[in-house]
Every structure is written in structure tokens, then in C-alpha cells.
Short mmCIF file of C-alpha atoms in Angstrom, two decimals:
data_model
loop_
_atom_site.label_atom_id
_atom_site.label_comp_id
_atom_site.label_asym_id
_atom_site.label_seq_id
_atom_site.Cartn_x
_atom_site.Cartn_y
_atom_site.Cartn_z
CA MET P 3 -5.85 60.09 -1.49
CA THR P 4 -6.05 56.67 -1.49
CA THR P 5 -8.52 54.44 -1.95
CA PRO P 6 -9.54 52.34 1.35
CA HIS P 7 -9.33 48.69 0.49
CA PRO P 8 -12.75 46.71 0.85
CA PRO P 9 -12.61 43.37 3.36
CA LYS P 10 -11.17 40.08 1.44
CA VAL P 11 -14.29 37.63 0.65
CA ALA P 12 -14.16 33.66 1.46
CA GLY P 13 -10.42 34.26 1.17
CA ILE P 14 -10.23 35.57 -2.48
CA SER P 15 -8.20 38.82 -3.45
CA PRO P 16 -9.90 41.74 -2.61
CA LEU P 17 -12.44 43.44 -3.92
CA ALA P 18 -12.06 45.36 -6.93
CA PRO P 19 -12.08 49.46 -6.66
CA ALA P 20 -14.84 51.87 -8.02
CA PRO P 21 -14.47 51.90 -11.48
CA ALA P 22 -12.38 55.66 -12.35
CA HIS P 23 -15.14 57.22 -14.20
CA THR P 24 -17.45 57.06 -11.40
CA SER P 25 -17.60 60.69 -10.56
CA ALA P 26 -19.20 62.16 -7.08
CA PRO P 27 -22.64 63.64 -7.55
CA ALA P 28 -22.67 67.06 -8.66
CA VAL P 29 -23.48 69.46 -5.45
CA PRO P 30 -27.04 71.32 -6.29
CA THR P 31 -26.90 75.27 -5.49
CA PRO P 32 -29.37 77.74 -4.70
CA ALA P 33 -31.27 79.03 -7.50
CA THR P 34 -30.14 82.75 -7.09
CA ALA P 35 -26.80 82.00 -7.40
CA PRO P 36 -25.00 82.87 -10.78
CA GLU P 37 -24.23 80.15 -12.78
CA THR P 38 -20.59 79.76 -11.89
CA ALA P 39 -18.99 76.36 -11.83
CA PRO P 40 -19.30 74.99 -8.45
CA ALA P 41 -16.33 74.85 -6.19
CA ALA P 42 -14.72 71.06 -6.55
CA PRO P 43 -15.61 69.11 -2.68
CA SER P 44 -13.01 68.95 0.10
CA ALA P 45 -11.36 65.77 0.18
CA SER P 46 -13.21 65.16 3.99
CA ALA P 47 -16.20 65.32 1.88
CA VAL P 48 -15.89 62.50 -0.75
CA SER P 49 -16.52 58.78 0.35
CA PRO P 50 -15.72 55.89 -1.61
CA ALA P 51 -17.90 54.78 -3.93
CA PRO P 52 -19.43 51.29 -2.89
CA PRO P 53 -17.87 48.56 -5.12
CA ALA P 54 -20.89 47.90 -8.20
CA PRO P 55 -22.78 43.97 -6.93
CA CYS P 56 -21.87 43.15 -10.70
CA THR P 57 -18.02 42.74 -8.55
CA LEU P 58 -19.03 41.31 -5.72
CA VAL P 59 -21.22 38.48 -7.74
CA GLN P 60 -17.50 38.22 -10.05
CA ASP P 61 -15.41 37.29 -6.92
CA ARG P 62 -17.68 35.22 -5.42
CA LEU P 63 -17.77 33.19 -8.60
CA ALA P 64 -13.83 33.19 -8.87
CA GLY P 65 -13.67 32.30 -5.43
CA TRP P 66 -15.92 29.15 -6.13
CA VAL P 67 -14.05 28.68 -9.19
CA SER P 68 -10.62 28.84 -7.55
CA ASP P 69 -11.88 25.88 -4.48
CA LEU P 70 -13.40 23.89 -7.41
CA THR P 71 -10.37 23.63 -8.96
CA THR P 72 -8.15 23.13 -5.63
CA LEU P 73 -10.34 20.29 -4.68
CA HIS P 74 -10.61 18.93 -8.23
CA GLU P 75 -6.64 18.93 -8.41
CA LEU P 76 -6.12 17.16 -4.62
CA THR P 77 -8.80 14.65 -5.93
CA GLU P 78 -7.47 13.30 -8.87
CA ARG P 79 -4.13 13.21 -7.18
CA LEU P 80 -5.66 10.89 -4.69
CA ALA P 81 -7.30 8.68 -6.66
CA ARG P 82 -3.95 8.20 -9.00
CA THR P 83 -2.82 5.99 -5.44
CA ALA P 84 -3.30 2.47 -5.16
CA ASP P 85 -1.73 1.65 -1.44
CA LEU P 86 -3.17 2.63 1.58
CA ASP P 87 -0.04 4.06 2.84
CA ASP P 88 0.49 6.38 -0.50
CA ALA P 89 -3.28 7.53 -0.16
CA LEU P 90 -3.40 8.18 3.54
CA ARG P 91 -0.17 9.75 3.28
CA GLU P 92 -1.75 11.81 0.07
CA VAL P 93 -4.42 13.06 2.83
CA LEU P 94 -2.30 14.49 5.36
CA ARG P 95 -0.24 16.29 2.80
CA ALA P 96 -4.10 17.59 0.88
CA GLY P 97 -5.55 18.54 4.04
CA ALA P 98 -2.48 20.29 5.66
CA SER P 99 -2.57 22.26 2.14
CA LEU P 100 -6.27 22.91 2.84
CA VAL P 101 -6.27 24.14 6.28
CA GLY P 102 -2.87 25.56 6.61
CA ALA P 103 -1.02 23.24 8.69
CA GLY P 104 2.72 21.80 8.99
CA ARG P 105 2.10 18.79 10.77
CA GLY P 106 -0.65 15.90 11.30
CA LEU P 107 -1.49 12.49 11.16
CA VAL P 108 -4.59 9.88 10.19
CA THR P 109 -5.30 6.67 11.63
CA LEU P 110 -7.93 4.01 10.49
CA HIS P 111 -9.33 2.08 12.59
CA GLY P 112 -10.35 -2.07 12.07
CA ASP P 113 -13.03 -3.00 11.16
CA GLY P 114 -14.16 -6.18 13.38
CA ASP P 115 -11.76 -8.27 12.35
CA ALA P 116 -10.40 -6.62 9.44
CA GLY P 117 -7.00 -5.45 11.52
CA HIS P 118 -5.81 -3.36 13.76
CA PRO P 119 -5.67 0.40 13.31
CA VAL P 120 -3.31 1.81 10.70
CA THR P 121 -1.80 5.40 11.59
CA VAL P 122 -0.02 7.22 9.38
CA ALA P 123 1.99 10.88 10.12
CA LEU P 124 3.62 13.61 8.17
CA GLY P 125 6.59 15.54 9.79
CA LEU P 126 5.90 13.31 13.00
CA GLY P 127 8.24 10.48 14.12
CA ARG P 128 7.75 7.19 15.77
CA ALA P 129 8.68 8.66 19.07
CA ASP P 130 6.39 11.40 18.65
CA LEU P 131 3.82 9.30 17.92
CA GLY P 132 4.36 7.57 21.43
CA HIS P 133 3.93 10.73 23.02
CA ILE P 134 0.61 11.37 22.06
CA GLU P 135 -0.51 8.00 22.68
CA THR P 136 0.20 8.42 26.20
CA ILE P 137 -2.61 11.65 26.26
CA PRO P 138 -5.36 10.64 28.50
CA HIS P 139 -8.90 9.73 27.27
CA GLY P 140 -11.09 12.71 26.63
CA HIS P 141 -8.42 15.65 27.05
CA GLY P 142 -10.85 18.04 25.76
CA GLN P 143 -13.63 17.67 28.47
CA ASP P 144 -13.40 18.73 32.31
CA HIS P 145 -11.82 16.29 34.88
CA GLY P 146 -15.27 16.12 36.08
CA GLU P 147 -16.95 15.09 33.14
CA ASP P 148 -18.17 11.97 31.56
CA HIS P 149 -16.54 11.53 27.97
CA ASP P 150 -18.61 10.83 25.43
CA PRO P 151 -17.19 7.93 23.92
CA GLY P 152 -19.54 8.30 20.92
CA SER P 153 -17.39 11.34 19.95
CA ALA P 154 -14.64 9.37 19.52
CA ALA P 155 -13.13 7.83 16.73
CA PRO P 156 -13.84 3.62 16.68
CA GLY P 157 -10.91 1.47 17.28
CA SER P 158 -8.59 4.57 17.78
CA TYR P 159 -5.72 5.24 20.09
CA VAL P 160 -4.54 8.58 19.13
CA ARG P 161 -5.75 10.50 21.86
CA LEU P 162 -6.21 13.64 20.23
CA LEU P 163 -9.04 12.44 18.29
CA ASP P 164 -10.88 10.96 20.80
CA ASP P 165 -13.73 14.50 21.16
CA LEU P 166 -14.61 14.11 17.66
CA PRO P 167 -17.57 15.29 16.70
CA PRO P 168 -20.72 13.10 16.54
CA VAL P 169 -21.45 10.82 13.37
CA GLY P 170 -23.06 13.09 11.10
CA ASP P 171 -21.50 16.03 11.62
CA ARG P 172 -18.17 16.24 9.64
CA SER P 173 -17.24 20.28 11.37
CA GLY P 174 -14.48 19.06 13.21
CA THR P 175 -13.02 19.88 16.26
CA ALA P 176 -10.56 22.83 16.68
CA HIS P 177 -8.14 23.54 19.65
CA PRO P 178 -7.02 26.92 18.45
CA ASP P 179 -4.71 27.81 21.58
CA ILE P 180 -3.88 24.82 23.52
CA PRO P 181 -1.75 26.45 25.92
CA GLY P 182 -4.60 28.48 27.06
CA GLU P 183 -6.95 26.55 27.64
CA ASP P 184 -8.26 25.81 31.08
CA ASP P 185 -9.94 22.77 30.67
CA LEU P 186 -7.18 21.02 29.16
CA ASP P 187 -5.52 17.89 30.34
CA PRO P 188 -2.37 18.64 31.60
CA ARG P 189 -0.72 15.77 30.07
CA HIS P 190 -2.06 17.33 26.74
CA ARG P 191 -0.05 20.51 27.37
CA GLU P 192 2.77 19.23 28.46
CA VAL P 193 2.94 16.65 25.06
CA ALA P 194 1.74 19.84 22.63
CA ALA P 195 4.70 21.67 24.27
CA ARG P 196 7.03 19.01 24.41
CA LEU P 197 5.93 18.39 20.27
CA GLY P 198 5.80 21.98 19.02
CA TYR P 199 2.36 23.13 18.35
CA ALA P 200 0.28 25.17 19.69
CA ALA P 201 -3.20 24.34 17.63
CA SER P 202 -4.76 21.39 16.55
CA TYR P 203 -7.37 20.54 14.23
CA ALA P 204 -8.87 16.94 13.77
CA VAL P 205 -11.89 16.10 11.16
CA PRO P 206 -13.45 12.80 10.78
CA LEU P 207 -13.19 10.39 8.05
CA GLU P 208 -16.46 9.91 7.21
CA SER P 209 -18.35 9.26 4.32
CA PRO P 210 -21.60 12.02 3.22
CA ALA P 211 -25.13 10.77 4.69
CA SER P 212 -26.75 8.22 3.16
CA SER P 213 -28.73 8.51 0.11
CA PRO P 214 -32.32 7.16 -0.97
CA ASN P 215 -31.53 3.54 -1.45
CA THR P 216 -32.06 3.27 -4.79
CA GLU P 217 -30.87 1.21 -8.24
CA SER P 218 -29.42 4.19 -9.64
CA ASN P 219 -28.13 5.56 -6.67
CA PRO P 220 -27.03 3.21 -3.61
CA PRO P 221 -26.14 4.85 -0.42
CA PRO P 222 -22.70 5.19 0.11
CA ALA P 223 -21.60 2.08 3.01
CA ALA P 224 -18.43 3.88 4.33
CA GLY P 225 -19.60 5.75 7.16
CA ARG P 226 -16.64 6.36 9.93
CA ILE P 227 -13.69 4.72 8.92
CA GLY P 228 -10.95 6.74 11.30
CA ALA P 229 -9.92 10.72 11.80
CA ALA P 230 -7.31 13.18 11.01
CA VAL P 231 -5.45 15.76 12.94
CA TRP P 232 -3.27 18.52 11.16
CA LEU P 233 -1.13 20.27 14.12
CA TYR P 234 -0.01 24.14 13.82
CA ASP P 235 3.15 25.47 15.34
CA GLU P 236 1.10 28.47 16.44
CA PRO P 237 -1.87 29.54 18.10
CA ALA P 238 -4.47 29.43 15.02
CA GLU P 239 -7.74 28.07 13.58
CA PRO P 240 -9.01 26.83 10.32
CA THR P 241 -11.77 29.41 8.42
CA ARG P 242 -14.54 28.57 7.80
CA ARG P 243 -13.96 28.56 3.98
CA GLN P 244 -11.37 26.06 5.05
CA ARG P 245 -13.21 24.02 7.27
CA HIS P 246 -15.69 23.45 4.65
CA LEU P 247 -13.30 22.68 1.95
CA ALA P 248 -11.20 19.83 4.25
CA GLY P 249 -14.71 18.99 4.97
CA LEU P 250 -15.56 18.07 1.20
CA TYR P 251 -12.49 16.70 0.52
CA CYS P 252 -12.21 13.82 3.89
CA GLY P 253 -15.49 13.15 2.67
CA TYR P 254 -14.21 11.81 -0.49
CA ALA P 255 -11.35 10.72 0.90
CA THR P 256 -13.13 8.35 2.94
CA GLU P 257 -15.17 7.00 0.04
CA HIS P 258 -11.73 5.67 -1.62
CA LEU P 259 -10.07 4.76 1.84
CA ALA P 260 -12.91 2.94 2.40
CA ARG P 261 -12.30 0.88 -0.98
CA LEU P 262 -8.36 0.35 -0.39
CA LEU P 263 -8.84 -0.81 3.02
CA GLU P 264 -11.60 -3.84 1.82
CA LEU P 265 -8.75 -3.98 -0.80
CA THR P 266 -6.29 -4.68 1.27
CA HIS P 267 -7.79 -6.61 3.93
CA ALA P 268 -9.03 -9.33 0.83
CA ARG P 269 -5.32 -9.07 -0.28
CA GLU P 270 -4.03 -9.95 3.40
CA THR P 271 -6.77 -13.37 3.77
CA VAL P 272 -5.66 -14.69 -0.32
CA ALA P 273 -2.13 -13.92 0.81
CA ALA P 274 -3.01 -16.14 4.09
CA LEU P 275 -4.61 -18.69 2.29
CA TYR P 276 -1.62 -18.75 -0.12
CA GLU P 277 0.80 -19.33 2.43
CA GLU P 278 -1.00 -22.44 4.06
CA LEU P 279 -1.50 -23.85 0.58
CA LEU P 280 2.39 -24.06 0.64
CA PRO P 281 4.60 -26.11 2.74
CA THR P 282 4.56 -24.83 6.70
CA ARG P 283 8.05 -26.58 6.94
CA LEU P 284 10.23 -28.53 4.92
CA PRO P 285 10.97 -32.05 5.52
CA ARG P 286 14.68 -33.25 7.12
CA VAL P 287 16.38 -36.31 4.69
CA PRO P 288 19.33 -37.18 5.65
CA GLY P 289 22.25 -36.28 3.24
CA VAL P 290 20.79 -33.06 2.01
CA ARG P 291 20.13 -30.05 3.70
CA LEU P 292 16.70 -27.72 2.34
CA ALA P 293 16.31 -24.12 2.91
CA VAL P 294 13.47 -21.60 1.02
CA ARG P 295 12.84 -17.85 0.44
CA HIS P 296 9.33 -16.68 -0.70
CA ARG P 297 8.10 -12.98 -1.46
CA PRO P 298 4.27 -13.31 -2.51
CA GLY P 299 3.05 -10.70 -5.03
CA PRO P 300 0.55 -8.00 -4.11
CA ARG P 301 -2.12 -9.93 -5.98
CA GLY P 302 -1.62 -13.29 -4.88
CA GLY P 303 0.82 -14.99 -7.82
CA GLY P 304 0.23 -18.62 -9.02
CA ASP P 305 3.63 -19.79 -8.07
CA TRP P 306 4.33 -22.79 -5.98
CA TYR P 307 6.78 -25.03 -4.69
CA ASP P 308 6.99 -28.35 -2.69
CA ALA P 309 9.41 -30.48 -0.59
CA LEU P 310 8.31 -33.34 0.83
CA PRO P 311 9.70 -37.15 1.59
CA LEU P 312 9.68 -40.46 -0.31
CA PRO P 313 10.01 -43.93 0.44
CA GLU P 314 13.26 -45.27 0.78
CA GLY P 315 14.66 -41.79 2.28
CA ALA P 316 14.51 -40.47 -1.81
CA LEU P 317 13.15 -36.86 -1.44
CA GLY P 318 10.93 -34.99 -4.23
CA LEU P 319 11.15 -31.66 -4.98
CA ALA P 320 8.96 -29.24 -6.71
CA ILE P 321 8.32 -25.29 -8.19
CA GLY P 322 5.96 -24.17 -10.67
CA GLY P 323 3.70 -21.67 -11.66
CA ILE P 324 0.00 -21.45 -13.12
CA THR P 325 -0.95 -18.38 -15.26
CA GLY P 326 -3.09 -15.80 -13.37
CA SER P 327 -3.41 -14.26 -9.94
CA GLY P 328 -5.40 -13.73 -7.10
CA PRO P 329 -8.70 -16.08 -5.49
CA GLU P 330 -8.98 -18.04 -8.19
CA ALA P 331 -5.04 -18.60 -9.18
CA VAL P 332 -4.76 -19.73 -5.53
CA ALA P 333 -7.02 -22.46 -5.41
CA ALA P 334 -5.66 -23.98 -8.64
CA VAL P 335 -2.48 -23.81 -7.32
CA GLY P 336 -3.55 -26.07 -4.17
CA ARG P 337 -4.89 -28.10 -6.66
CA LEU P 338 -2.31 -28.23 -8.63
CA ARG P 339 0.53 -29.10 -5.35
CA ALA P 340 -2.16 -31.45 -4.03
CA SER P 341 -2.24 -33.69 -7.26
CA LEU P 342 1.22 -33.33 -7.66
CA ARG P 343 1.99 -35.02 -4.20
CA ALA P 344 -0.17 -37.81 -5.18
CA TYR P 345 1.45 -38.77 -8.53
CA ALA P 346 5.31 -38.23 -6.84
CA VAL P 347 4.48 -41.17 -4.58
CA MET P 348 2.96 -42.96 -6.70
CA GLU P 349 5.86 -42.75 -9.53
CA GLY P 350 8.11 -40.59 -8.33
CA GLU P 351 11.00 -42.37 -9.86
CA ASP P 352 9.87 -41.24 -12.97
CA PRO P 353 9.64 -36.73 -13.45
CA VAL P 354 8.47 -37.34 -16.70
CA ALA P 355 5.49 -39.27 -15.66
CA VAL P 356 4.94 -37.12 -13.01
CA LEU P 357 4.53 -34.09 -15.00
CA SER P 358 2.93 -36.22 -17.41
CA ASP P 359 -0.16 -37.23 -15.35
CA LEU P 360 0.23 -33.58 -13.83
CA GLU P 361 -0.66 -32.35 -17.77
CA LEU P 362 -3.42 -34.54 -18.24
CA LEU P 363 -5.06 -33.26 -14.93
CA LEU P 364 -4.59 -29.88 -16.30
CA ARG P 365 -5.90 -29.95 -19.44
CA VAL P 366 -9.13 -31.77 -17.39
CA THR P 367 -9.66 -29.62 -14.29
CA GLU P 368 -8.18 -26.22 -15.73
CA PRO P 369 -8.60 -26.30 -19.28
CA THR P 370 -8.90 -22.74 -19.40
CA ARG P 371 -5.06 -22.19 -17.91
CA ALA P 372 -1.17 -23.03 -18.46
CA ALA P 373 1.42 -24.15 -16.20
CA THR P 374 4.89 -24.48 -15.75
CA ALA P 375 6.50 -27.16 -13.42
CA LEU P 376 10.11 -28.73 -12.61
CA PHE P 377 10.14 -32.10 -10.52
CA ALA P 378 12.92 -33.66 -9.21
CA TYR P 379 13.39 -37.32 -7.77
CA CYS P 380 16.84 -37.01 -5.44
CA GLU P 381 18.54 -40.13 -3.45
CA PRO P 382 20.62 -38.19 -1.21
CA ALA P 383 22.22 -41.14 -0.50
CA GLU P 384 23.15 -41.95 -3.86
CA ARG P 385 24.17 -38.52 -4.82
CA LYS P 386 21.58 -39.02 -7.47
CA VAL P 387 19.03 -36.42 -9.01
CA VAL P 388 17.02 -36.77 -11.95
CA VAL P 389 15.05 -33.74 -13.19
CA ALA P 390 12.31 -33.37 -15.76
CA GLY P 391 11.23 -29.95 -16.88
CA ALA P 392 7.57 -28.65 -18.47
CA GLY P 393 8.51 -24.77 -19.62
CA HIS P 394 9.97 -24.08 -16.27
CA CYS P 395 13.36 -22.40 -15.60
CA SER P 396 16.72 -24.49 -15.01
CA PRO P 397 18.06 -24.80 -11.93
CA LEU P 398 21.28 -24.24 -10.72
CA ILE P 399 24.28 -25.78 -9.10
CA ILE P 400 26.87 -24.51 -7.43
CA GLY P 401 29.80 -25.38 -5.67
CA PRO P 402 33.66 -25.44 -5.05
CA GLY P 403 34.48 -25.78 -8.44
CA ARG P 404 31.27 -24.67 -10.35
CA ALA P 405 28.54 -22.68 -10.93
CA GLU P 406 26.70 -23.19 -13.84
CA TYR P 407 23.07 -24.33 -14.95
CA VAL P 408 21.61 -27.08 -16.00
CA GLU P 409 20.94 -28.51 -19.18
CA THR P 410 17.32 -29.38 -19.01
CA SER P 411 15.30 -30.47 -22.31
CA LEU P 412 13.20 -27.42 -24.30
CA SER P 413 9.69 -27.98 -23.71
CA ALA P 414 6.54 -26.55 -23.64
CA PRO P 415 4.31 -25.94 -20.37
CA LEU P 416 1.77 -27.95 -19.28
CA GLY P 417 -1.72 -27.59 -20.88
CA MET P 418 0.33 -25.88 -24.08
CA LEU P 419 0.41 -29.31 -26.23
CA ALA P 420 -2.29 -31.79 -26.84
CA CYS P 421 0.34 -34.45 -25.47
CA TRP P 422 3.19 -33.27 -22.69
CA GLU P 423 6.40 -35.06 -23.19
CA ALA P 424 10.03 -34.59 -22.23
CA PRO P 425 13.43 -36.10 -21.30
CA SER P 426 14.20 -36.13 -17.91
CA VAL P 427 18.08 -35.31 -17.10
CA ASP P 428 19.88 -37.00 -14.80
CA ILE P 429 22.30 -34.57 -12.02
CA ALA P 430 25.24 -36.49 -10.12
CA PRO P 431 25.95 -33.31 -7.27
CA GLU P 432 28.97 -33.90 -5.38
CA PRO P 433 28.95 -33.89 -1.08
CA GLY P 434 29.50 -29.60 -1.15
CA GLU P 435 27.24 -28.53 -3.57
CA THR P 436 24.09 -26.55 -4.27
CA LEU P 437 20.95 -27.35 -6.49
CA LEU P 438 18.48 -23.99 -6.88
CA PHE P 439 15.26 -23.86 -8.06
CA TYR P 440 13.35 -20.44 -8.41
CA SER P 441 10.63 -19.14 -9.84
CA ASP P 442 10.58 -16.89 -13.03
CA GLY P 443 8.95 -13.77 -10.98
CA LEU P 444 13.19 -13.89 -9.26
CA LEU P 445 13.97 -13.02 -12.70
CA HIS P 446 11.39 -10.77 -14.13
CA ARG P 447 11.68 -8.30 -10.45
CA THR P 448 15.39 -7.85 -11.47
CA GLY P 449 13.51 -5.14 -14.67
CA ASP P 450 16.44 -6.33 -16.72
CA THR P 451 15.20 -8.51 -19.92
CA MET P 452 15.60 -12.16 -19.58
CA ASP P 453 19.27 -12.24 -20.78
CA ARG P 454 20.30 -10.36 -18.33
CA ALA P 455 18.55 -11.94 -15.61
CA PHE P 456 19.95 -15.02 -16.11
CA THR P 457 23.47 -13.57 -16.17
CA ARG P 458 22.67 -11.87 -12.52
CA LEU P 459 21.41 -14.95 -11.19
CA HIS P 460 24.57 -16.59 -12.31
CA SER P 461 26.71 -13.80 -11.29
CA ALA P 462 24.96 -14.02 -7.93
CA ALA P 463 25.16 -17.71 -7.34
CA ALA P 464 29.09 -18.00 -8.71
CA SER P 465 30.18 -14.73 -5.34
CA VAL P 466 28.48 -16.76 -2.55
CA PRO P 467 31.32 -16.74 -0.15
CA ARG P 468 33.02 -20.07 0.66
CA ALA P 469 32.52 -19.43 4.10
CA ALA P 470 28.55 -19.58 3.72
CA ARG P 471 28.78 -22.00 0.77
CA THR P 472 27.42 -24.99 3.37
CA ASP P 473 24.38 -22.91 4.91
CA PRO P 474 21.40 -22.95 2.65
CA ASP P 475 20.34 -19.97 4.48
CA ALA P 476 22.94 -17.86 3.92
CA ILE P 477 23.27 -19.41 0.43
CA ALA P 478 19.58 -17.89 -0.30
CA ASP P 479 19.92 -14.87 1.55
CA HIS P 480 22.95 -14.01 -0.63
CA VAL P 481 21.57 -14.65 -4.18
CA LEU P 482 18.50 -12.44 -2.92
CA ARG P 483 20.33 -9.67 -1.96
CA THR P 484 22.89 -9.96 -5.27
CA VAL P 485 19.80 -10.17 -7.56
CA LEU P 486 16.81 -8.09 -6.50
CA PRO P 487 18.36 -4.14 -6.35
CA GLU P 488 17.22 -2.62 -3.04
CA ASP P 489 13.98 -0.41 -4.87
CA ALA P 490 12.82 -3.62 -6.55
CA SER P 491 9.35 -3.91 -6.93
CA PRO P 492 6.84 -7.08 -7.94
CA ALA P 493 5.98 -7.04 -11.61
CA ASP P 494 2.20 -8.13 -12.99
CA GLY P 495 1.75 -9.25 -9.14
CA GLU P 496 4.38 -12.44 -9.42
CA ASP P 497 6.05 -13.89 -6.69
CA VAL P 498 9.71 -14.54 -6.21
CA ILE P 499 10.42 -18.16 -4.43
CA LEU P 500 13.67 -19.62 -4.46
CA LEU P 501 14.26 -23.23 -3.10
CA VAL P 502 17.65 -24.23 -2.37
CA ALA P 503 18.74 -27.95 -1.52
CA HIS P 504 22.48 -28.38 -0.59
CA PHE P 505 23.81 -31.74 -0.64
CA THR P 506 26.44 -32.91 2.72
#
């Protein structure tokens, strides 16, 4: 006879059957009956032995260990993400595996002026998100009832997240059978049928309840920062165990996402400040046309450039970098660039004097930093350029008959020696030739050694199409496309700057 299987516990494997050596109790016989062996009971009279209490405990412990192991693996994967979009996609993938769904989306609302809502989808395209956004507010309510705005994800424009539970309740909201729900908005059923999902489960991204405020246990400050919703292709609903695991995971994910949100907002602020410190527009000087390309690094690097008109139709071009990254480096860049502008106006005809003054200022105001710089004093009408460099990469000159690096003197960066001085170099560009100034981040982002990076940059400059050699913007775009691979990523937070000066 086949022993029936006991029910599952917490979705784990079924309980083990009763041990084989457990025998049925003996059937008592009358005292007058002859001492003979009792007849074996019929199969219908024997009931299966109940599972031993220790087996139930072992299965429950096994289920808890399995759940803890799953949460540990998923939270470890989330903790390794350092980018907000990557973290959101990881939350979607982990939540889909926990609740047994195939698709979903997550949205984070902006905090005040911190930015617009951020939405990332799993298995949904842009058009699908557009359809979801057309679902009216309060789709989970009757049309005659007022929708409670406090239950929605603040700042959310994704209508699937409108009927979340109130703040403090992380249990989530399920719609197990969207086509069969009579009180659901017809537009929601229409969108669900168009996109091919029949059930949904939404969970708020909310940190756990605050603990007592002590020095050793400060309360979390994330609160509710958004929500996630997962979609089922067939009518379904997560079990109580799945809801519990999803709530635990989303509580941890909220803290991680809140940190990344704060970091992203800080980086955007630094990047905006950085852009304001650099020239907002390039000057127009007869005889020369300018173009610039700037790709900032992820942490706000210390590279900078400048182009300023000087007396008597001259032009000053500068490019350089300062050690470090972040807000401190950005502030140092602002001070360095402002000082160079003043020195260029006073003694721009002598680039060596400009960099010498800059080096003295750097040692006094930024004693812990070093900087590279290159300054060029251009007289377009005279076809004359005087260049001095302090530890910076030599510029490139390209034209119909040549593509070569300018041989500037080898010198140390500013702030590295007790007294900096190096000779300048005179360049006489012909009409139609172009000077390329660039930051070392352009070379580093190639991923090659410096020798190969210089070779790649030279090949890119030499291969500029003939039709594009009179357009500095086209030259800059061609060089960047050729030098940087498509999957090039910022290296150590460095910026990429390419300053192009075409002499007409």
C-alpha cells in the first residue's frame, strides 16, 4: 500500500514518511482465546502513523535555512551593485524569483528637488510603459469611491502603484485575477489584455520601522522611496511565505537604493557645478575656429580647459588636470582656472611666465595637490602659436600634409618641483591645419597602454576624412569615435576633454 504524502510546509519538500520500523499496535485478544498469533489486520483498518514531532521541527528548520540562504545570496548580489540602474534591475530580477513572476517594473520618486521619478522595467518595453501610464488613478477602487492619495507611491506616475498599502505596511497589494475583478477600472483590464498579464503584485520600497534613536542604533531615514510591481502571465497570487520574503528583501533593498539615490544626486550636483566652472561658450576670434568635447567622469574629475580672447586679436588656449576627484577637486579646478585667466591677461605672450605664476599659486593655495597644464598663446593673423607645457600631453597638429605630435619640452607637473620652468615651443600652423589639445583621460579610457593609446590617437587624427578637415566639430567627433571603443568606461573617474583649434 502506498503511504499518502503529508502536506508541504512553507513550500519546502514534503514531510518524511513514518519510519519503516514503526509497527502497528497489537490487537488485544480475550483471555479465553487460545494463545495463537493474532490475525494480521486488513489494509483498511491500518492508518498511517503520524509524523514524528522531530520531523516537523527539522523540516521547519530546513525551510528557514533555505529562506535565509536565498535572502543572503540575493542581498549580496544587490550589495555589489554601485550604479542606480543596475541596482534597480537587480531588485526586479530578485523579486521576480521570490514571487514567481516573469515581468515587472520599479519606480523611485524624486525627493523634493532631487529629481524626476526613475523607472526601470523587466520584460517591458517603452511602449508597454506608455500603455501602463494611461491607467487612470485609483484603478483598484470603485469609480464612485475616492482614492486615498496616501496609499500611492509619492511622486509615482505608474498607475499600477496607486493602491499600495499605507505607509508602515509593507505587505504589498495583489490583484490575483485582473480579468475577473468587477470593480477594476476597464482601462486597466484593457491594458492588461494588451500586454498579456493577468495578475499583479505591488510592494512598497520602504525601510523598516524606525528603532529608538540611540548612538549605537540610529534610526533609518529612507522611509518610502518608491515601489515595485511584478506581473504574472496567468491568474496567480504570491503565497504568504513569498510575501514575507519579498517584504524582507525590499526592506533591505530600500536602504541600498536610498544610499545610491543620495550618491547619484550628489554626483549630479557636482557635475552641474563642474560644468558651470568651465566655459559655457567658446570665443569667436578671426582666423581660428574652435570646438570642444567634454565627457565628465562619474565622480567629477579634475580636468579642465579654457579658451579666452586676449588683447590685439590674440587667443589663449589652456588645458590641464589636477589630482583628485569629487567636490574638493572641482573647487580646486575653479580656483586654478580663474588664476590662469588673470595671468594670461597680464603676461599671455609668455606662456612660461603664465605657468610659473600658476605653479607658485598652486604651492601656496593647494600644497597637497599637483597639476598638469598646457597653455598656448595664439596670434591667428600672424599664424603664430607659442606653447608651454607642465607635465601635460603634447598637442597634435594635423593638416593636408602632416599629422604629428608637437615636440614640447619634457617637464614635471606643477607642484612637483621647488621651482618650475621649461622652455616654450613655437608653432607655425598653415591655413587649413588644426591643433588638437586633449586630456590624459582620453588616453586612459582606451584601456591600452600609453604607447598604444598615443598610437591610436595619432591614427585617428591622420584618418580624418578630407571633407571633414575644415570643420572642427567634425574633427572632434571623428577622433572620439575612432579613439574610444563603444564599451569604453570611465577609468578612475577621469574626464575626457578634446579641444580643437582650426586655423582658416
